[in-house]
mmCIF file with all atom_site columns, C-alpha atoms and ligand atoms in Angstrom:
data_model
loop_
_atom_site.group_PDB
_atom_site.id
_atom_site.type_symbol
_atom_site.label_atom_id
_atom_site.label_alt_id
_atom_site.label_comp_id
_atom_site.label_asym_id
_atom_site.label_entity_id
_atom_site.label_seq_id
_atom_site.pdbx_PDB_ins_code
_atom_site.Cartn_x
_atom_site.Cartn_y
_atom_site.Cartn_z
_atom_site.occupancy
_atom_site.B_iso_or_equiv
_atom_site.pdbx_formal_charge
_atom_site.auth_seq_id
_atom_site.auth_comp_id
_atom_site.auth_asym_id
_atom_site.auth_atom_id
_atom_site.pdbx_PDB_model_num
ATOM   1   C CA  . MET A 1 1   ? 22.665 -68.301 30.254 1.00 80.00 ? 1   MET A CA  1
ATOM   2   C CA  . LYS A 1 2   ? 23.313 -65.876 27.392 1.00 84.00 ? 2   LYS A CA  1
ATOM   3   C CA  . PRO A 1 3   ? 20.032 -65.073 25.607 1.00 88.00 ? 3   PRO A CA  1
ATOM   4   C CA  . VAL A 1 4   ? 19.726 -66.536 22.126 1.00 97.00 ? 4   VAL A CA  1
ATOM   5   C CA  . ILE A 1 5   ? 18.641 -64.150 19.385 1.00 98.00 ? 5   ILE A CA  1
ATOM   6   C CA  . THR A 1 6   ? 17.602 -65.527 16.013 1.00 98.00 ? 6   THR A CA  1
ATOM   7   C CA  . LEU A 1 7   ? 16.176 -64.055 12.822 1.00 98.00 ? 7   LEU A CA  1
ATOM   8   C CA  . ARG A 1 8   ? 13.484 -65.848 10.840 1.00 98.00 ? 8   ARG A CA  1
ATOM   9   C CA  . THR A 1 9   ? 11.169 -64.896 7.989  1.00 98.00 ? 9   THR A CA  1
ATOM   10  C CA  . ALA A 1 10  ? 8.140  -62.879 9.145  1.00 98.00 ? 10  ALA A CA  1
ATOM   11  C CA  . THR A 1 11  ? 4.769  -64.359 8.200  1.00 98.00 ? 11  THR A CA  1
ATOM   12  C CA  . ILE A 1 12  ? 1.120  -63.357 8.413  1.00 98.00 ? 12  ILE A CA  1
ATOM   13  C CA  . ALA A 1 13  ? 1.047  -65.134 11.794 1.00 98.00 ? 13  ALA A CA  1
ATOM   14  C CA  . ASP A 1 14  ? 3.157  -62.204 13.102 1.00 98.00 ? 14  ASP A CA  1
ATOM   15  C CA  . LEU A 1 15  ? 0.505  -59.633 12.147 1.00 98.00 ? 15  LEU A CA  1
ATOM   16  C CA  . ALA A 1 16  ? -0.885 -58.927 15.622 1.00 98.00 ? 16  ALA A CA  1
ATOM   17  C CA  . VAL A 1 17  ? 2.564  -58.580 17.189 1.00 98.00 ? 17  VAL A CA  1
ATOM   18  C CA  . LEU A 1 18  ? 3.767  -56.186 14.491 1.00 98.00 ? 18  LEU A CA  1
ATOM   19  C CA  . GLN A 1 19  ? 0.587  -54.087 14.744 1.00 97.00 ? 19  GLN A CA  1
ATOM   20  C CA  . HIS A 1 20  ? 0.998  -53.953 18.524 1.00 97.00 ? 20  HIS A CA  1
ATOM   21  C CA  . TRP A 1 21  ? 4.592  -52.781 18.163 1.00 97.00 ? 21  TRP A CA  1
ATOM   22  C CA  . ASP A 1 22  ? 3.426  -50.093 15.700 1.00 96.00 ? 22  ASP A CA  1
ATOM   23  C CA  . GLN A 1 23  ? 1.576  -48.499 18.649 1.00 96.00 ? 23  GLN A CA  1
ATOM   24  C CA  . GLN A 1 24  ? 4.657  -48.237 20.872 1.00 97.00 ? 24  GLN A CA  1
ATOM   25  C CA  . PRO A 1 25  ? 5.909  -44.650 21.325 1.00 96.00 ? 25  PRO A CA  1
ATOM   26  C CA  . HIS A 1 26  ? 9.583  -45.497 20.605 1.00 96.00 ? 26  HIS A CA  1
ATOM   27  C CA  . VAL A 1 27  ? 8.583  -47.209 17.347 1.00 96.00 ? 27  VAL A CA  1
ATOM   28  C CA  . ILE A 1 28  ? 6.312  -44.325 16.292 1.00 95.00 ? 28  ILE A CA  1
ATOM   29  C CA  . GLU A 1 29  ? 9.054  -41.800 17.037 1.00 93.00 ? 29  GLU A CA  1
ATOM   30  C CA  . SER A 1 30  ? 11.567 -43.639 14.875 1.00 93.00 ? 30  SER A CA  1
ATOM   31  C CA  . ASP A 1 31  ? 9.317  -43.888 11.828 1.00 87.00 ? 31  ASP A CA  1
ATOM   32  C CA  . LEU A 1 32  ? 7.160  -40.883 11.006 1.00 76.00 ? 32  LEU A CA  1
ATOM   33  C CA  . ASP A 1 33  ? 5.620  -42.520 7.943  1.00 78.00 ? 33  ASP A CA  1
ATOM   34  C CA  . GLY A 1 34  ? 4.691  -45.582 9.908  1.00 81.00 ? 34  GLY A CA  1
ATOM   35  C CA  . ASN A 1 35  ? 2.267  -47.215 7.494  1.00 88.00 ? 35  ASN A CA  1
ATOM   36  C CA  . TRP A 1 36  ? 3.710  -50.654 6.901  1.00 94.00 ? 36  TRP A CA  1
ATOM   37  C CA  . ASP A 1 37  ? 0.415  -52.132 5.640  1.00 95.00 ? 37  ASP A CA  1
ATOM   38  C CA  . TRP A 1 38  ? 1.269  -55.460 7.251  1.00 97.00 ? 38  TRP A CA  1
ATOM   39  C CA  . GLU A 1 39  ? -1.844 -57.335 6.065  1.00 97.00 ? 39  GLU A CA  1
ATOM   40  C CA  . THR A 1 40  ? -0.673 -56.883 2.487  1.00 97.00 ? 40  THR A CA  1
ATOM   41  C CA  . GLU A 1 41  ? 3.076  -56.822 2.880  1.00 97.00 ? 41  GLU A CA  1
ATOM   42  C CA  . LEU A 1 42  ? 3.427  -59.971 4.986  1.00 98.00 ? 42  LEU A CA  1
ATOM   43  C CA  . LEU A 1 43  ? 1.782  -61.904 2.165  1.00 97.00 ? 43  LEU A CA  1
ATOM   44  C CA  . TYR A 1 44  ? 3.943  -60.305 -0.527 1.00 96.00 ? 44  TYR A CA  1
ATOM   45  C CA  . GLU A 1 45  ? 7.400  -61.760 -1.113 1.00 94.00 ? 45  GLU A CA  1
ATOM   46  C CA  . PRO A 1 46  ? 9.220  -59.772 -3.777 1.00 97.00 ? 46  PRO A CA  1
ATOM   47  C CA  . ALA A 1 47  ? 12.730 -60.865 -4.730 1.00 96.00 ? 47  ALA A CA  1
ATOM   48  C CA  . TRP A 1 48  ? 14.153 -57.504 -3.605 1.00 97.00 ? 48  TRP A CA  1
ATOM   49  C CA  . ARG A 1 49  ? 13.115 -57.789 0.061  1.00 97.00 ? 49  ARG A CA  1
ATOM   50  C CA  . VAL A 1 50  ? 13.174 -59.955 3.162  1.00 98.00 ? 50  VAL A CA  1
ATOM   51  C CA  . GLN A 1 51  ? 11.152 -59.204 6.279  1.00 98.00 ? 51  GLN A CA  1
ATOM   52  C CA  . LEU A 1 52  ? 12.472 -60.903 9.396  1.00 98.00 ? 52  LEU A CA  1
ATOM   53  C CA  . MET A 1 53  ? 11.261 -61.387 12.941 1.00 98.00 ? 53  MET A CA  1
ATOM   54  C CA  . ALA A 1 54  ? 13.936 -61.375 15.608 1.00 98.00 ? 54  ALA A CA  1
ATOM   55  C CA  . GLU A 1 55  ? 13.241 -63.742 18.467 1.00 98.00 ? 55  GLU A CA  1
ATOM   56  C CA  . LEU A 1 56  ? 14.792 -63.745 21.920 1.00 98.00 ? 56  LEU A CA  1
ATOM   57  C CA  . ASP A 1 57  ? 14.797 -67.216 23.437 1.00 97.00 ? 57  ASP A CA  1
ATOM   58  C CA  . GLY A 1 58  ? 11.868 -67.987 21.143 1.00 94.00 ? 58  GLY A CA  1
ATOM   59  C CA  . ARG A 1 59  ? 9.694  -64.942 21.895 1.00 98.00 ? 59  ARG A CA  1
ATOM   60  C CA  . PRO A 1 60  ? 9.160  -62.009 19.491 1.00 98.00 ? 60  PRO A CA  1
ATOM   61  C CA  . LEU A 1 61  ? 11.795 -59.307 20.047 1.00 98.00 ? 61  LEU A CA  1
ATOM   62  C CA  . GLY A 1 62  ? 11.926 -57.091 16.987 1.00 98.00 ? 62  GLY A CA  1
ATOM   63  C CA  . PHE A 1 63  ? 11.741 -56.675 13.256 1.00 98.00 ? 63  PHE A CA  1
ATOM   64  C CA  . VAL A 1 64  ? 14.348 -56.346 10.507 1.00 98.00 ? 64  VAL A CA  1
ATOM   65  C CA  . GLN A 1 65  ? 13.730 -55.523 6.873  1.00 97.00 ? 65  GLN A CA  1
ATOM   66  C CA  . ILE A 1 66  ? 16.456 -55.888 4.255  1.00 98.00 ? 66  ILE A CA  1
ATOM   67  C CA  . ILE A 1 67  ? 15.892 -54.521 0.779  1.00 97.00 ? 67  ILE A CA  1
ATOM   68  C CA  . ASP A 1 68  ? 17.862 -54.274 -2.430 1.00 98.00 ? 68  ASP A CA  1
ATOM   69  C CA  . PRO A 1 69  ? 17.496 -50.521 -3.042 1.00 96.00 ? 69  PRO A CA  1
ATOM   70  C CA  . ALA A 1 70  ? 18.285 -50.781 -6.758 1.00 97.00 ? 70  ALA A CA  1
ATOM   71  C CA  . GLN A 1 71  ? 15.368 -53.190 -7.286 1.00 97.00 ? 71  GLN A CA  1
ATOM   72  C CA  . GLU A 1 72  ? 12.860 -51.837 -4.750 1.00 96.00 ? 72  GLU A CA  1
ATOM   73  C CA  . GLU A 1 73  ? 9.675  -50.859 -6.571 1.00 94.00 ? 73  GLU A CA  1
ATOM   74  C CA  . THR A 1 74  ? 9.124  -47.296 -5.325 1.00 93.00 ? 74  THR A CA  1
ATOM   75  C CA  . HIS A 1 75  ? 12.797 -46.359 -5.873 1.00 93.00 ? 75  HIS A CA  1
ATOM   76  C CA  . TYR A 1 76  ? 12.843 -44.832 -2.407 1.00 90.00 ? 76  TYR A CA  1
ATOM   77  C CA  . TRP A 1 77  ? 16.658 -44.700 -2.515 1.00 92.00 ? 77  TRP A CA  1
ATOM   78  C CA  . GLY A 1 78  ? 16.765 -43.071 -5.949 1.00 91.00 ? 78  GLY A CA  1
ATOM   79  C CA  . ASP A 1 79  ? 19.152 -44.094 -8.672 1.00 92.00 ? 79  ASP A CA  1
ATOM   80  C CA  . VAL A 1 80  ? 21.527 -46.323 -6.707 1.00 93.00 ? 80  VAL A CA  1
ATOM   81  C CA  . PRO A 1 81  ? 23.987 -48.902 -8.069 1.00 95.00 ? 81  PRO A CA  1
ATOM   82  C CA  . GLN A 1 82  ? 23.663 -52.669 -7.777 1.00 97.00 ? 82  GLN A CA  1
ATOM   83  C CA  . GLY A 1 83  ? 25.308 -54.459 -4.868 1.00 97.00 ? 83  GLY A CA  1
ATOM   84  C CA  . LEU A 1 84  ? 23.760 -52.511 -1.998 1.00 97.00 ? 84  LEU A CA  1
ATOM   85  C CA  . ARG A 1 85  ? 21.325 -53.469 0.728  1.00 97.00 ? 85  ARG A CA  1
ATOM   86  C CA  . ALA A 1 86  ? 19.279 -51.177 2.995  1.00 96.00 ? 86  ALA A CA  1
ATOM   87  C CA  . ILE A 1 87  ? 18.166 -52.195 6.473  1.00 96.00 ? 87  ILE A CA  1
ATOM   88  C CA  . ASP A 1 88  ? 15.292 -51.087 8.713  1.00 95.00 ? 88  ASP A CA  1
ATOM   89  C CA  . VAL A 1 89  ? 15.266 -52.325 12.288 1.00 96.00 ? 89  VAL A CA  1
ATOM   90  C CA  . TRP A 1 90  ? 13.361 -51.930 15.511 1.00 97.00 ? 90  TRP A CA  1
ATOM   91  C CA  . ILE A 1 91  ? 12.811 -53.602 18.842 1.00 98.00 ? 91  ILE A CA  1
ATOM   92  C CA  . GLY A 1 92  ? 9.134  -54.009 19.706 1.00 98.00 ? 92  GLY A CA  1
ATOM   93  C CA  . GLU A 1 93  ? 8.857  -53.497 23.442 1.00 98.00 ? 93  GLU A CA  1
ATOM   94  C CA  . ALA A 1 94  ? 10.453 -50.561 25.263 1.00 98.00 ? 94  ALA A CA  1
ATOM   95  C CA  . ALA A 1 95  ? 11.554 -52.912 28.053 1.00 98.00 ? 95  ALA A CA  1
ATOM   96  C CA  . ASP A 1 96  ? 13.904 -54.633 25.583 1.00 98.00 ? 96  ASP A CA  1
ATOM   97  C CA  . LEU A 1 97  ? 15.729 -51.456 24.519 1.00 98.00 ? 97  LEU A CA  1
ATOM   98  C CA  . GLY A 1 98  ? 19.312 -50.711 25.477 1.00 96.00 ? 98  GLY A CA  1
ATOM   99  C CA  . LYS A 1 99  ? 20.252 -54.281 26.470 1.00 97.00 ? 99  LYS A CA  1
ATOM   100 C CA  . GLY A 1 100 ? 22.494 -55.111 23.530 1.00 95.00 ? 100 GLY A CA  1
ATOM   101 C CA  . TYR A 1 101 ? 19.803 -57.018 21.650 1.00 97.00 ? 101 TYR A CA  1
ATOM   102 C CA  . GLY A 1 102 ? 19.708 -54.540 18.761 1.00 97.00 ? 102 GLY A CA  1
ATOM   103 C CA  . THR A 1 103 ? 23.455 -54.875 18.271 1.00 95.00 ? 103 THR A CA  1
ATOM   104 C CA  . THR A 1 104 ? 23.114 -58.647 17.946 1.00 96.00 ? 104 THR A CA  1
ATOM   105 C CA  . MET A 1 105 ? 20.128 -58.327 15.595 1.00 97.00 ? 105 MET A CA  1
ATOM   106 C CA  . MET A 1 106 ? 22.037 -55.958 13.357 1.00 96.00 ? 106 MET A CA  1
ATOM   107 C CA  . GLN A 1 107 ? 25.203 -58.073 13.384 1.00 96.00 ? 107 GLN A CA  1
ATOM   108 C CA  . GLN A 1 108 ? 23.159 -61.034 12.181 1.00 97.00 ? 108 GLN A CA  1
ATOM   109 C CA  . ALA A 1 109 ? 21.329 -58.978 9.554  1.00 97.00 ? 109 ALA A CA  1
ATOM   110 C CA  . ILE A 1 110 ? 24.582 -57.439 8.268  1.00 96.00 ? 110 ILE A CA  1
ATOM   111 C CA  . ASN A 1 111 ? 26.294 -60.837 8.082  1.00 97.00 ? 111 ASN A CA  1
ATOM   112 C CA  . GLN A 1 112 ? 23.266 -62.190 6.230  1.00 97.00 ? 112 GLN A CA  1
ATOM   113 C CA  . CYS A 1 113 ? 23.639 -59.361 3.677  1.00 97.00 ? 113 CYS A CA  1
ATOM   114 C CA  . PHE A 1 114 ? 27.375 -59.869 3.193  1.00 97.00 ? 114 PHE A CA  1
ATOM   115 C CA  . ASP A 1 115 ? 26.944 -63.656 2.835  1.00 97.00 ? 115 ASP A CA  1
ATOM   116 C CA  . ASN A 1 116 ? 25.904 -62.674 -0.678 1.00 97.00 ? 116 ASN A CA  1
ATOM   117 C CA  . GLU A 1 117 ? 29.263 -62.063 -2.374 1.00 97.00 ? 117 GLU A CA  1
ATOM   118 C CA  . SER A 1 118 ? 27.797 -59.427 -4.683 1.00 97.00 ? 118 SER A CA  1
ATOM   119 C CA  . VAL A 1 119 ? 26.851 -57.112 -1.802 1.00 97.00 ? 119 VAL A CA  1
ATOM   120 C CA  . THR A 1 120 ? 29.445 -54.379 -1.292 1.00 96.00 ? 120 THR A CA  1
ATOM   121 C CA  . ALA A 1 121 ? 27.788 -52.059 1.248  1.00 95.00 ? 121 ALA A CA  1
ATOM   122 C CA  . ILE A 1 122 ? 24.779 -51.539 3.479  1.00 95.00 ? 122 ILE A CA  1
ATOM   123 C CA  . LEU A 1 123 ? 22.750 -48.353 3.853  1.00 94.00 ? 123 LEU A CA  1
ATOM   124 C CA  . ILE A 1 124 ? 20.698 -47.237 6.856  1.00 93.00 ? 124 ILE A CA  1
ATOM   125 C CA  . ASP A 1 125 ? 18.776 -43.973 7.060  1.00 90.00 ? 125 ASP A CA  1
ATOM   126 C CA  . PRO A 1 126 ? 17.472 -43.151 10.527 1.00 90.00 ? 126 PRO A CA  1
ATOM   127 C CA  . LEU A 1 127 ? 15.357 -40.029 10.850 1.00 89.00 ? 127 LEU A CA  1
ATOM   128 C CA  . ALA A 1 128 ? 17.475 -36.936 11.402 1.00 86.00 ? 128 ALA A CA  1
ATOM   129 C CA  . THR A 1 129 ? 15.725 -36.558 14.762 1.00 89.00 ? 129 THR A CA  1
ATOM   130 C CA  . ASN A 1 130 ? 16.559 -40.106 15.888 1.00 91.00 ? 130 ASN A CA  1
ATOM   131 C CA  . THR A 1 131 ? 19.799 -39.231 17.633 1.00 89.00 ? 131 THR A CA  1
ATOM   132 C CA  . ARG A 1 132 ? 19.831 -42.390 19.749 1.00 90.00 ? 132 ARG A CA  1
ATOM   133 C CA  . ALA A 1 133 ? 19.774 -44.505 16.606 1.00 91.00 ? 133 ALA A CA  1
ATOM   134 C CA  . HIS A 1 134 ? 22.602 -42.380 15.180 1.00 90.00 ? 134 HIS A CA  1
ATOM   135 C CA  . ARG A 1 135 ? 24.658 -43.155 18.289 1.00 89.00 ? 135 ARG A CA  1
ATOM   136 C CA  . PHE A 1 136 ? 23.752 -46.827 18.008 1.00 90.00 ? 136 PHE A CA  1
ATOM   137 C CA  . TYR A 1 137 ? 25.011 -47.077 14.419 1.00 87.00 ? 137 TYR A CA  1
ATOM   138 C CA  . GLU A 1 138 ? 28.127 -45.039 15.126 1.00 85.00 ? 138 GLU A CA  1
ATOM   139 C CA  . GLN A 1 139 ? 29.168 -46.738 18.331 1.00 84.00 ? 139 GLN A CA  1
ATOM   140 C CA  . LYS A 1 140 ? 27.932 -50.289 18.001 1.00 81.00 ? 140 LYS A CA  1
ATOM   141 C CA  . LEU A 1 141 ? 28.251 -50.933 14.281 1.00 81.00 ? 141 LEU A CA  1
ATOM   142 C CA  . LEU A 1 142 ? 30.555 -48.460 12.558 1.00 78.00 ? 142 LEU A CA  1
ATOM   143 C CA  . GLY A 1 143 ? 32.897 -47.851 15.447 1.00 67.00 ? 143 GLY A CA  1
ATOM   144 C CA  . GLU A 1 144 ? 33.347 -44.221 14.505 1.00 62.00 ? 144 GLU A CA  1
ATOM   145 C CA  . ASP A 1 145 ? 31.772 -40.830 14.954 1.00 57.00 ? 145 ASP A CA  1
ATOM   146 C CA  . GLU A 1 146 ? 29.885 -39.628 11.917 1.00 55.00 ? 146 GLU A CA  1
ATOM   147 C CA  . SER A 1 147 ? 27.386 -37.599 13.845 1.00 51.00 ? 147 SER A CA  1
ATOM   148 C CA  . ASP A 1 148 ? 26.800 -35.050 11.084 1.00 54.00 ? 148 ASP A CA  1
ATOM   149 C CA  . CYS A 1 149 ? 25.568 -37.836 8.819  1.00 56.00 ? 149 CYS A CA  1
ATOM   150 C CA  . PHE A 1 150 ? 22.031 -39.231 8.586  1.00 72.00 ? 150 PHE A CA  1
ATOM   151 C CA  . ILE A 1 151 ? 22.676 -41.949 6.044  1.00 84.00 ? 151 ILE A CA  1
ATOM   152 C CA  . PHE A 1 152 ? 25.008 -44.588 7.342  1.00 88.00 ? 152 PHE A CA  1
ATOM   153 C CA  . ARG A 1 153 ? 27.001 -46.640 4.873  1.00 90.00 ? 153 ARG A CA  1
ATOM   154 C CA  . LEU A 1 154 ? 28.809 -49.752 6.021  1.00 92.00 ? 154 LEU A CA  1
ATOM   155 C CA  . SER A 1 155 ? 31.151 -51.292 3.456  1.00 93.00 ? 155 SER A CA  1
ATOM   156 C CA  . ARG A 1 156 ? 32.008 -54.998 3.303  1.00 94.00 ? 156 ARG A CA  1
ATOM   157 C CA  . GLU A 1 157 ? 35.699 -54.116 3.956  1.00 93.00 ? 157 GLU A CA  1
ATOM   158 C CA  . ASP A 1 158 ? 34.951 -52.028 7.046  1.00 91.00 ? 158 ASP A CA  1
ATOM   159 C CA  . TRP A 1 159 ? 32.634 -54.687 8.480  1.00 93.00 ? 159 TRP A CA  1
ATOM   160 C CA  . HIS A 1 160 ? 35.131 -57.482 8.055  1.00 92.00 ? 160 HIS A CA  1
ATOM   161 C CA  . ALA A 1 161 ? 37.966 -55.302 9.394  1.00 90.00 ? 161 ALA A CA  1
ATOM   162 C CA  . LYS A 1 162 ? 36.122 -54.827 12.701 1.00 82.00 ? 162 LYS A CA  1
ATOM   163 C CA  . PRO A 1 163 ? 37.708 -56.672 15.652 1.00 77.00 ? 163 PRO A CA  1
HETATM 164 C C1  . COA B 2 .   ? 17.999 -48.739 17.483 1.00 96.87 ? 1   COA B C1  1
HETATM 165 C C2  . COA B 2 .   ? 17.757 -50.036 18.241 1.00 96.87 ? 1   COA B C2  1
HETATM 166 C C3  . COA B 2 .   ? 17.428 -51.164 17.255 1.00 96.87 ? 1   COA B C3  1
HETATM 167 C C4  . COA B 2 .   ? 19.054 -50.381 18.981 1.00 96.87 ? 1   COA B C4  1
HETATM 168 O O1  . COA B 2 .   ? 18.848 -51.562 19.707 1.00 96.87 ? 1   COA B O1  1
HETATM 169 P P1  . COA B 2 .   ? 19.162 -51.602 21.276 1.00 96.87 ? 1   COA B P1  1
HETATM 170 O O2  . COA B 2 .   ? 19.089 -53.018 21.709 1.00 96.87 ? 1   COA B O2  1
HETATM 171 O O3  . COA B 2 .   ? 18.293 -50.631 21.975 1.00 96.87 ? 1   COA B O3  1
HETATM 172 O O4  . COA B 2 .   ? 20.658 -51.090 21.283 1.00 96.87 ? 1   COA B O4  1
HETATM 173 P P2  . COA B 2 .   ? 21.896 -51.758 22.063 1.00 96.87 ? 1   COA B P2  1
HETATM 174 O O5  . COA B 2 .   ? 21.506 -52.015 23.463 1.00 96.87 ? 1   COA B O5  1
HETATM 175 O O6  . COA B 2 .   ? 22.453 -52.871 21.258 1.00 96.87 ? 1   COA B O6  1
HETATM 176 O O7  . COA B 2 .   ? 22.904 -50.556 21.999 1.00 96.87 ? 1   COA B O7  1
HETATM 177 C C5  . COA B 2 .   ? 22.617 -49.466 22.826 1.00 96.87 ? 1   COA B C5  1
HETATM 178 C C6  . COA B 2 .   ? 22.723 -48.206 22.059 1.00 96.87 ? 1   COA B C6  1
HETATM 179 O O8  . COA B 2 .   ? 21.615 -48.045 21.206 1.00 96.87 ? 1   COA B O8  1
HETATM 180 C C7  . COA B 2 .   ? 21.263 -46.665 21.220 1.00 96.87 ? 1   COA B C7  1
HETATM 181 N N1  . COA B 2 .   ? 19.834 -46.541 21.377 1.00 96.87 ? 1   COA B N1  1
HETATM 182 C C8  . COA B 2 .   ? 19.091 -46.103 20.361 1.00 96.87 ? 1   COA B C8  1
HETATM 183 N N2  . COA B 2 .   ? 17.825 -45.994 20.727 1.00 96.87 ? 1   COA B N2  1
HETATM 184 C C9  . COA B 2 .   ? 17.732 -46.386 22.012 1.00 96.87 ? 1   COA B C9  1
HETATM 185 C C10 . COA B 2 .   ? 16.663 -46.486 22.924 1.00 96.87 ? 1   COA B C10 1
HETATM 186 N N3  . COA B 2 .   ? 15.411 -46.111 22.604 1.00 96.87 ? 1   COA B N3  1
HETATM 187 N N4  . COA B 2 .   ? 16.932 -46.953 24.140 1.00 96.87 ? 1   COA B N4  1
HETATM 188 C C11 . COA B 2 .   ? 18.189 -47.284 24.461 1.00 96.87 ? 1   COA B C11 1
HETATM 189 N N5  . COA B 2 .   ? 19.247 -47.199 23.629 1.00 96.87 ? 1   COA B N5  1
HETATM 190 C C12 . COA B 2 .   ? 19.020 -46.757 22.412 1.00 96.87 ? 1   COA B C12 1
HETATM 191 C C13 . COA B 2 .   ? 22.103 -45.937 22.215 1.00 96.87 ? 1   COA B C13 1
HETATM 192 O O9  . COA B 2 .   ? 23.151 -45.315 21.478 1.00 96.87 ? 1   COA B O9  1
HETATM 193 C C14 . COA B 2 .   ? 22.702 -47.057 23.001 1.00 96.87 ? 1   COA B C14 1
HETATM 194 O O10 . COA B 2 .   ? 24.027 -46.802 23.356 1.00 96.87 ? 1   COA B O10 1
HETATM 195 P P3  . COA B 2 .   ? 24.358 -46.278 24.829 1.00 96.87 ? 1   COA B P3  1
HETATM 196 O O11 . COA B 2 .   ? 23.796 -47.310 25.752 1.00 96.87 ? 1   COA B O11 1
HETATM 197 O O12 . COA B 2 .   ? 25.838 -46.208 24.839 1.00 96.87 ? 1   COA B O12 1
HETATM 198 O O13 . COA B 2 .   ? 23.664 -44.968 24.925 1.00 96.87 ? 1   COA B O13 1
HETATM 199 C C15 . COA B 2 .   ? 16.627 -49.904 19.294 1.00 96.87 ? 1   COA B C15 1
HETATM 200 O O14 . COA B 2 .   ? 17.025 -48.984 20.266 1.00 96.87 ? 1   COA B O14 1
HETATM 201 C C16 . COA B 2 .   ? 15.310 -49.490 18.720 1.00 96.87 ? 1   COA B C16 1
HETATM 202 O O15 . COA B 2 .   ? 14.540 -50.325 18.268 1.00 96.87 ? 1   COA B O15 1
HETATM 203 N N6  . COA B 2 .   ? 15.012 -48.167 18.766 1.00 96.87 ? 1   COA B N6  1
HETATM 204 C C17 . COA B 2 .   ? 13.746 -47.646 18.313 1.00 96.87 ? 1   COA B C17 1
HETATM 205 C C18 . COA B 2 .   ? 13.553 -47.853 16.822 1.00 96.87 ? 1   COA B C18 1
HETATM 206 C C19 . COA B 2 .   ? 14.685 -47.250 16.045 1.00 96.87 ? 1   COA B C19 1
HETATM 207 O O16 . COA B 2 .   ? 15.167 -46.170 16.327 1.00 96.87 ? 1   COA B O16 1
HETATM 208 N N7  . COA B 2 .   ? 15.099 -47.984 15.009 1.00 96.87 ? 1   COA B N7  1
HETATM 209 C C20 . COA B 2 .   ? 16.149 -47.543 14.107 1.00 96.87 ? 1   COA B C20 1
HETATM 210 C C21 . COA B 2 .   ? 15.543 -46.781 12.989 1.00 96.87 ? 1   COA B C21 1
HETATM 211 S S1  . COA B 2 .   ? 16.772 -46.418 11.762 1.00 96.87 ? 1   COA B S1  1
#
């Protein structure tokens, strides 16, 4: 049977799993900063962010964060217009990589963003060194080669035009 992947709100009950994933080499490599301060952040629910656990047939699979970059408190994305969302994503266990799960997680997260009619585009900024993630966004989500680019921008029109 096809595995079922779902996204649900992350809670403090996910703390140990998220901290365990933080120790995995593929997660560390993809996020040099790496200090997500889960004890605090899982209890904090600002209007500009959702933190989601992906589950595969009911077991923890990965994490997705969606923020509104115009409202986000540290202004990480600078002076950006309204109507955008930015996504962070990772799969927790190395054994789950490269099986199509990340594509499904991202499709669900992107659809969730565009369900809000005011959202016009989605931003993703993998590390420049994370060439596998670049390929993932190009091939699985954008359907084009933008390999000289380290910020990926997916517009509502392009997403809905995909076959
Ligand atoms: C990026 C990520 C979410 C993609 O999910 P996934 O389930 O591994 O990807 P899929 O199986 O749906 O698609 C496979 C593609 O993802 C890419 N990919 C990226 N990192 C990969 C990894 N560590 N292992 C395998 N494939 C990876 C490859 O381009 C692959 O395409 P290919 O098989 O043609 O080479 C996942 O690999 C991951 O969590 N990587 C580590 C964390 C990370 O880089 N997050 C993104 C930060 S912006």
